[in-house]
PDB file of C-alpha atoms in Angstrom:
ATOM      1  CA  MET A   1     -24.331 -25.698   1.823  1.00 47.00           C
ATOM      2  CA  SER A   2     -22.249 -22.911   3.305  1.00 50.00           C
ATOM      3  CA  ASN A   3     -19.426 -21.214   1.423  1.00 53.00           C
ATOM      4  CA  ASP A   4     -17.299 -21.055   4.649  1.00 57.00           C
ATOM      5  CA  ARG A   5     -14.424 -23.189   3.531  1.00 59.00           C
ATOM      6  CA  ARG A   6     -11.089 -22.892   5.272  1.00 63.00           C
ATOM      7  CA  LYS A   7      -8.420 -20.903   3.433  1.00 62.00           C
ATOM      8  CA  SER A   8      -5.020 -22.427   2.949  1.00 61.00           C
ATOM      9  CA  PRO A   9      -2.029 -20.397   4.285  1.00 59.00           C
ATOM     10  CA  GLY A  10      -0.978 -17.849   1.680  1.00 61.00           C
ATOM     11  CA  GLU A  11      -4.237 -17.993  -0.238  1.00 64.00           C
ATOM     12  CA  ASP A  12      -5.025 -14.362   0.569  1.00 68.00           C
ATOM     13  CA  LYS A  13      -1.591 -13.442  -0.731  1.00 69.00           C
ATOM     14  CA  ASP A  14      -2.603 -14.139  -4.287  1.00 77.00           C
ATOM     15  CA  ARG A  15      -6.093 -12.578  -4.010  1.00 87.00           C
ATOM     16  CA  GLN A  16      -6.603  -9.660  -6.305  1.00 89.00           C
ATOM     17  CA  VAL A  17      -8.965  -6.761  -5.651  1.00 92.00           C
ATOM     18  CA  VAL A  18     -10.397  -4.519  -8.339  1.00 92.00           C
ATOM     19  CA  VAL A  19      -9.755  -0.802  -7.878  1.00 93.00           C
ATOM     20  CA  SER A  20     -10.633   2.189  -9.938  1.00 94.00           C
ATOM     21  CA  VAL A  21      -7.829   4.605 -10.813  1.00 94.00           C
ATOM     22  CA  ARG A  22      -8.016   7.699 -12.972  1.00 96.00           C
ATOM     23  CA  PHE A  23      -5.192   8.351 -15.432  1.00 96.00           C
ATOM     24  CA  PRO A  24      -4.694  11.310 -17.749  1.00 98.00           C
ATOM     25  CA  SER A  25      -5.635  10.047 -21.204  1.00 97.00           C
ATOM     26  CA  GLU A  26      -2.091  10.618 -22.556  1.00 98.00           C
ATOM     27  CA  LEU A  27      -0.552   8.478 -19.783  1.00 97.00           C
ATOM     28  CA  LEU A  28      -3.134   5.698 -20.347  1.00 97.00           C
ATOM     29  CA  ASP A  29      -2.286   5.779 -24.046  1.00 98.00           C
ATOM     30  CA  ARG A  30       1.403   5.387 -23.210  1.00 98.00           C
ATOM     31  CA  ILE A  31       0.662   2.492 -20.796  1.00 97.00           C
ATOM     32  CA  GLN A  32      -1.457   0.696 -23.369  1.00 97.00           C
ATOM     33  CA  ALA A  33       1.129   1.190 -26.112  1.00 98.00           C
ATOM     34  CA  MET A  34       3.915  -0.137 -23.876  1.00 97.00           C
ATOM     35  CA  ALA A  35       1.742  -3.122 -22.907  1.00 97.00           C
ATOM     36  CA  ALA A  36       1.176  -3.910 -26.601  1.00 98.00           C
ATOM     37  CA  VAL A  37       4.843  -3.608 -27.493  1.00 98.00           C
ATOM     38  CA  THR A  38       5.896  -5.862 -24.604  1.00 97.00           C
ATOM     39  CA  SER A  39       3.106  -8.388 -25.168  1.00 97.00           C
ATOM     40  CA  THR A  40       1.521  -7.895 -21.768  1.00 97.00           C
ATOM     41  CA  THR A  41      -1.574  -6.258 -20.427  1.00 97.00           C
ATOM     42  CA  ALA A  42      -2.005  -2.723 -19.162  1.00 97.00           C
ATOM     43  CA  ASN A  43      -3.083  -4.205 -15.827  1.00 95.00           C
ATOM     44  CA  ALA A  44       0.102  -6.237 -15.508  1.00 96.00           C
ATOM     45  CA  LEU A  45       2.224  -3.248 -16.445  1.00 97.00           C
ATOM     46  CA  ILE A  46       0.514  -1.048 -13.878  1.00 97.00           C
ATOM     47  CA  ARG A  47       0.833  -3.732 -11.161  1.00 95.00           C
ATOM     48  CA  GLU A  48       4.562  -4.205 -11.914  1.00 96.00           C
ATOM     49  CA  GLY A  49       5.116  -0.468 -11.937  1.00 96.00           C
ATOM     50  CA  MET A  50       3.315   0.075  -8.624  1.00 96.00           C
ATOM     51  CA  GLU A  51       5.170  -2.799  -6.993  1.00 97.00           C
ATOM     52  CA  ALA A  52       8.495  -1.283  -8.050  1.00 97.00           C
ATOM     53  CA  TYR A  53       7.403   2.197  -6.860  1.00 97.00           C
ATOM     54  CA  VAL A  54       6.257   0.950  -3.467  1.00 97.00           C
ATOM     55  CA  GLN A  55       9.447  -1.015  -2.897  1.00 97.00           C
ATOM     56  CA  GLN A  56      11.598   1.981  -3.892  1.00 97.00           C
ATOM     57  CA  ARG A  57       9.629   4.432  -1.707  1.00 96.00           C
ATOM     58  CA  ALA A  58       9.543   2.076   1.298  1.00 96.00           C
ATOM     59  CA  ALA A  59      13.349   1.925   1.186  1.00 96.00           C
ATOM     60  CA  SER A  60      13.792   5.714   1.104  1.00 97.00           C
ATOM     61  CA  PRO A  61      14.905   7.821   4.072  1.00 96.00           C
ATOM     62  CA  GLU A  62      11.822  10.049   3.574  1.00 96.00           C
ATOM     63  CA  PHE A  63       9.522   7.050   4.098  1.00 96.00           C
ATOM     64  CA  LYS A  64      11.467   5.967   7.213  1.00 96.00           C
ATOM     65  CA  LYS A  65      11.066   9.417   8.723  1.00 97.00           C
ATOM     66  CA  ALA A  66       7.393   9.649   7.780  1.00 97.00           C
ATOM     67  CA  SER A  67       6.698   6.143   9.211  1.00 96.00           C
ATOM     68  CA  GLU A  68       8.426   7.003  12.499  1.00 96.00           C
ATOM     69  CA  THR A  69       6.337  10.212  12.742  1.00 96.00           C
ATOM     70  CA  TYR A  70       3.166   8.267  11.964  1.00 96.00           C
ATOM     71  CA  ILE A  71       3.884   5.655  14.619  1.00 96.00           C
ATOM     72  CA  ALA A  72       4.710   8.312  17.259  1.00 94.00           C
ATOM     73  CA  GLN A  73       1.431  10.111  16.483  1.00 95.00           C
ATOM     74  CA  ALA A  74      -0.572   6.821  16.627  1.00 95.00           C
ATOM     75  CA  GLN A  75       1.000   5.965  19.940  1.00 93.00           C
ATOM     76  CA  ALA A  76       0.120   9.411  21.316  1.00 92.00           C
ATOM     77  CA  ARG A  77      -3.508   8.919  20.203  1.00 92.00           C
ATOM     78  CA  VAL A  78      -3.688   5.523  21.843  1.00 93.00           C
ATOM     79  CA  ALA A  79      -2.184   6.967  25.041  1.00 91.00           C
ATOM     80  CA  THR A  80      -4.886   9.647  24.995  1.00 92.00           C
ATOM     81  CA  VAL A  81      -7.602   7.045  24.636  1.00 92.00           C
ATOM     82  CA  LEU A  82      -6.157   5.018  27.460  1.00 91.00           C
ATOM     83  CA  GLY A  83      -5.719   8.073  29.662  1.00 90.00           C
ATOM     84  CA  THR A  84      -1.957   7.616  29.870  1.00 85.00           C
ATOM     85  CA  ALA A  85      -0.904  10.582  27.647  1.00 75.00           C
ATOM     86  CA  GLY A  86       0.606  12.510  30.626  1.00 67.00           C
ATOM     87  CA  GLU A  87       2.594   9.466  31.727  1.00 65.00           C
ATOM     88  CA  ALA A  88       3.963   8.940  28.248  1.00 57.00           C
ATOM     89  CA  ARG A  89       5.034  12.570  27.958  1.00 61.00           C
ATOM     90  CA  ALA A  90       6.728  12.392  31.389  1.00 59.00           C
ATOM     91  CA  ALA A  91       8.601   9.249  30.369  1.00 62.00           C
ATOM     92  CA  ARG A  92       9.921  10.957  27.234  1.00 61.00           C
ATOM     93  CA  ASP A  93      11.143  14.096  29.086  1.00 55.00           C
TER      94      ASP A  93
END
């Protein structure tokens, strides 16, 4: 029998992927100590911290500027692939 079952909407949202991250030993000690004191796991603490960090950075003016630059560069690359780079430059000028 095949394992090709249909996924329900939102099922991928809760999927977790294992990643390997290197921490300085002192930082990992602090994370583990905080997890113990707050009756949680180091994994949960790291996930919560990264979620807060990503939300904060995504709301920053620096991220907005970097994302606009990134999008403009990607559009320029696509225009080069499509052979429309000259047309795109002329439209901007």
